[in-house]
Amino acid sequence: MAADPARELPPIYVTQPELPPLGELVPLLEEIWERRVLTNSGPLHERFRHAVAGHLGLRHVALFNNATSALIAALRQQGVSGEVITTPFSFAASAHSIAWCGAVPVFADIEPRRLNLDPAAVERAITPRTTAILPVHCYGHPCDVAALADIARRHGLRLIYDAAHAFGVTLAGRSLLQHGDLSVVSFHATKVFNTFEGGAVIAPDETCIAQLDRLRNFGIVDEATIESVGFNGKMSEFNAAVGLLQLRRAHDVISRRREVARRYFAALQTIEGIRPVESGNDEGHNFAYFPVLVDRPYPLTSGELVKNLAGKGIHCRRYFHPLLSDLPLYGGPVDSLPVARWAAQRIVCLPIYPSLGEEAQRRIIDALREPLA
Ligand code: T4K
């Protein structure tokens, strides 16, 4: 049987984590080994906390072991209960964090340009039980922060951003993470900036940070005082060490992602039926993902395209399909979210990461251009 050359090519995944040179990690590991402080807000944790805040131009940051626990702590710190309005077009962690706080996620529709919560739909979803809004800056595309802040203020609601995708995103020259009462970012392996696992809450002041720090340390104030039902959400010294090293390259990582995105934008202009979802924030964007909408006259649906590409060793993801509102655990499927459904049926995230070489990208583009070849 003739060998299939495509099968011999290395697989391409939707993302590949960026890592610092191993040699740079060794001195920090030696520090940890010498000190034997492995966790519980050690010196590297504190160094990374200040360094990451400085990098983002922010002042008050609480570090966590991942963004999901950071979201749960943020919602708890803000005292949410009852109903929390969020987007159905997101990763499970957005809705799950609301449920873990004992509140009910209420899904409002998204807008068709950047695929973020539609402020008008949010306003329609408010009931007397609503206590908060949890919008997601999907793919790092900024939500309509002014409209959402206005709604939150007029209705007396807390506004907590799931900014898991938004590390390094700026809006009008300032970090997008400064918006809302609190904002939560992820440092997971698959994100623009990773500490293997990790996350952070950005808060307006030190009082808030002190409460968040206690929530992620069992609610402990001191050896004799435990003030709240906290949990263990602490970032370890190892993850903080990785974070310190990753910060050295964080700007470069985004410019290399921008290059990959630029090549996609150019190539996709000539492929009918595949349209990039643009951020509307080119200068300040982090190119965390490269989402496209697949529609006629393209010969395949998004689901068929993902399978077709996987057969050629190119592993894309349908972030975000299925909709969270369609999950039986959230009472789904529901009929009422037409834009979110439209997007979920068409979305595909193409591979993007700093080390995606031109040759590999050409392979992806050729496969998109001639899906039936
Ligand atoms: N809010 C939003 C809006 C989010 O999108 C997320 C996470 C969160 C909150 C919660 O943040 P964290 O608690 O995770 O900090 C991935 C990630 O696991 C998840 O963090 C992320 N969103 C979500 C969008 O994507 P999967 O199930 O697609 O991951 P996985 O393991 O299939 O990885 C995708 C590809 O990445 C793999 O095919 C290969 C590559 N990969 C992955 C890992 C983990 C690597 O090359 N190396 C790795 O170590 O969810």
PDB file of N, CA and C in Angstrom, residues 50 54-55 71 73 135 143 152-153 161-162 168 180 184 199 213 223-224 237 251 254 258 263 274 288 301 325:
ATOM      1  N   HIS A  50       4.454  41.068  42.245  1.00  0.00           N
ATOM      2  CA  HIS A  50       4.799  42.462  41.935  1.00  0.00           C
ATOM      3  C   HIS A  50       5.230  42.619  40.487  1.00  0.00           C
ATOM      4  N   GLY A  54       3.426  44.925  37.672  1.00  0.00           N
ATOM      5  CA  GLY A  54       4.198  45.965  36.996  1.00  0.00           C
ATOM      6  C   GLY A  54       4.128  45.801  35.488  1.00  0.00           C
ATOM      7  N   HIS A  55       4.262  44.568  35.025  1.00  0.00           N
ATOM      8  CA  HIS A  55       4.229  44.293  33.586  1.00  0.00           C
ATOM      9  C   HIS A  55       2.902  44.762  32.970  1.00  0.00           C
ATOM     10  N   LEU A  71     -11.750  32.618  39.800  1.00  0.00           N
ATOM     11  CA  LEU A  71     -13.126  33.088  39.522  1.00  0.00           C
ATOM     12  C   LEU A  71     -14.042  32.811  40.717  1.00  0.00           C
ATOM     13  N   ALA A  73     -13.211  32.475  43.857  1.00  0.00           N
ATOM     14  CA  ALA A  73     -12.871  33.391  44.959  1.00  0.00           C
ATOM     15  C   ALA A  73     -13.366  34.809  44.659  1.00  0.00           C
ATOM     16  N   PRO A 135     -19.177  38.799  32.468  1.00  0.00           N
ATOM     17  CA  PRO A 135     -18.896  38.737  31.027  1.00  0.00           C
ATOM     18  C   PRO A 135     -17.528  38.097  30.796  1.00  0.00           C
ATOM     19  N   CYS A 143     -14.922  43.192  25.689  1.00  0.00           N
ATOM     20  CA  CYS A 143     -16.374  43.394  25.769  1.00  0.00           C
ATOM     21  C   CYS A 143     -16.647  44.884  25.652  1.00  0.00           C
ATOM     22  N   ALA A 152     -24.345  47.799  35.089  1.00  0.00           N
ATOM     23  CA  ALA A 152     -24.066  47.348  36.463  1.00  0.00           C
ATOM     24  C   ALA A 152     -24.358  48.477  37.451  1.00  0.00           C
ATOM     25  N   ARG A 153     -23.942  49.689  37.106  1.00  0.00           N
ATOM     26  CA  ARG A 153     -24.136  50.825  38.015  1.00  0.00           C
ATOM     27  C   ARG A 153     -25.635  51.131  38.184  1.00  0.00           C
ATOM     28  N   TYR A 161     -15.222  40.359  35.559  1.00  0.00           N
ATOM     29  CA  TYR A 161     -14.851  39.899  34.221  1.00  0.00           C
ATOM     30  C   TYR A 161     -14.103  38.582  34.277  1.00  0.00           C
ATOM     31  N   ASP A 162     -14.551  37.619  33.462  1.00  0.00           N
ATOM     32  CA  ASP A 162     -13.736  36.453  33.165  1.00  0.00           C
ATOM     33  C   ASP A 162     -12.829  36.881  32.013  1.00  0.00           C
ATOM     34  N   GLY A 168      -2.224  40.640  28.586  1.00  0.00           N
ATOM     35  CA  GLY A 168      -1.487  41.476  27.624  1.00  0.00           C
ATOM     36  C   GLY A 168      -2.375  42.296  26.704  1.00  0.00           C
ATOM     37  N   GLY A 180     -14.125  46.495  35.459  1.00  0.00           N
ATOM     38  CA  GLY A 180     -14.991  45.712  36.337  1.00  0.00           C
ATOM     39  C   GLY A 180     -14.610  45.896  37.796  1.00  0.00           C
ATOM     40  N   VAL A 184     -10.446  38.480  36.163  1.00  0.00           N
ATOM     41  CA  VAL A 184      -9.714  37.229  36.422  1.00  0.00           C
ATOM     42  C   VAL A 184      -9.014  36.766  35.151  1.00  0.00           C
ATOM     43  N   GLY A 199      -3.333  31.531  37.738  1.00  0.00           N
ATOM     44  CA  GLY A 199      -4.336  32.545  37.434  1.00  0.00           C
ATOM     45  C   GLY A 199      -4.196  33.689  38.413  1.00  0.00           C
ATOM     46  N   ASP A 213      -6.666  36.967  49.176  1.00  0.00           N
ATOM     47  CA  ASP A 213      -5.524  36.164  49.654  1.00  0.00           C
ATOM     48  C   ASP A 213      -5.976  35.213  50.763  1.00  0.00           C
ATOM     49  N   GLU A 223      -2.928  32.411  63.113  1.00  0.00           N
ATOM     50  CA  GLU A 223      -2.992  31.050  63.643  1.00  0.00           C
ATOM     51  C   GLU A 223      -4.242  30.770  64.465  1.00  0.00           C
ATOM     52  N   ALA A 224      -4.835  31.825  65.015  1.00  0.00           N
ATOM     53  CA  ALA A 224      -6.006  31.609  65.867  1.00  0.00           C
ATOM     54  C   ALA A 224      -7.320  32.032  65.203  1.00  0.00           C
ATOM     55  N   GLU A 237       5.612  28.053  44.645  1.00  0.00           N
ATOM     56  CA  GLU A 237       6.864  28.738  44.303  1.00  0.00           C
ATOM     57  C   GLU A 237       7.354  28.325  42.914  1.00  0.00           C
ATOM     58  N   HIS A 251       6.237  40.209  25.863  1.00  0.00           N
ATOM     59  CA  HIS A 251       5.943  41.107  24.736  1.00  0.00           C
ATOM     60  C   HIS A 251       6.288  40.428  23.414  1.00  0.00           C
ATOM     61  N   ILE A 254       3.756  37.933  22.118  1.00  0.00           N
ATOM     62  CA  ILE A 254       2.582  38.523  21.457  1.00  0.00           C
ATOM     63  C   ILE A 254       2.957  39.011  20.056  1.00  0.00           C
ATOM     64  N   ARG A 258       1.246  37.825  16.605  1.00  0.00           N
ATOM     65  CA  ARG A 258       0.705  38.815  15.654  1.00  0.00           C
ATOM     66  C   ARG A 258       1.140  38.466  14.221  1.00  0.00           C
ATOM     67  N   ARG A 263      -0.332  36.456   8.735  1.00  0.00           N
ATOM     68  CA  ARG A 263      -0.276  35.530   7.588  1.00  0.00           C
ATOM     69  C   ARG A 263      -1.642  34.879   7.349  1.00  0.00           C
ATOM     70  N   ILE A 274     -14.689  31.336   4.780  1.00  0.00           N
ATOM     71  CA  ILE A 274     -13.975  31.292   6.067  1.00  0.00           C
ATOM     72  C   ILE A 274     -13.600  32.720   6.443  1.00  0.00           C
ATOM     73  N   ALA A 288      -4.459  35.598  21.183  1.00  0.00           N
ATOM     74  CA  ALA A 288      -4.509  34.380  21.998  1.00  0.00           C
ATOM     75  C   ALA A 288      -5.078  33.205  21.195  1.00  0.00           C
ATOM     76  N   THR A 301     -19.110  22.041   6.763  1.00  0.00           N
ATOM     77  CA  THR A 301     -19.525  22.746   7.982  1.00  0.00           C
ATOM     78  C   THR A 301     -18.308  22.824   8.906  1.00  0.00           C
ATOM     79  N   SER A 325     -25.321  26.853  27.631  1.00  0.00           N
ATOM     80  CA  SER A 325     -26.777  26.839  27.871  1.00  0.00           C
ATOM     81  C   SER A 325     -27.426  25.572  27.327  1.00  0.00           C
TER      82      SER A 325
END
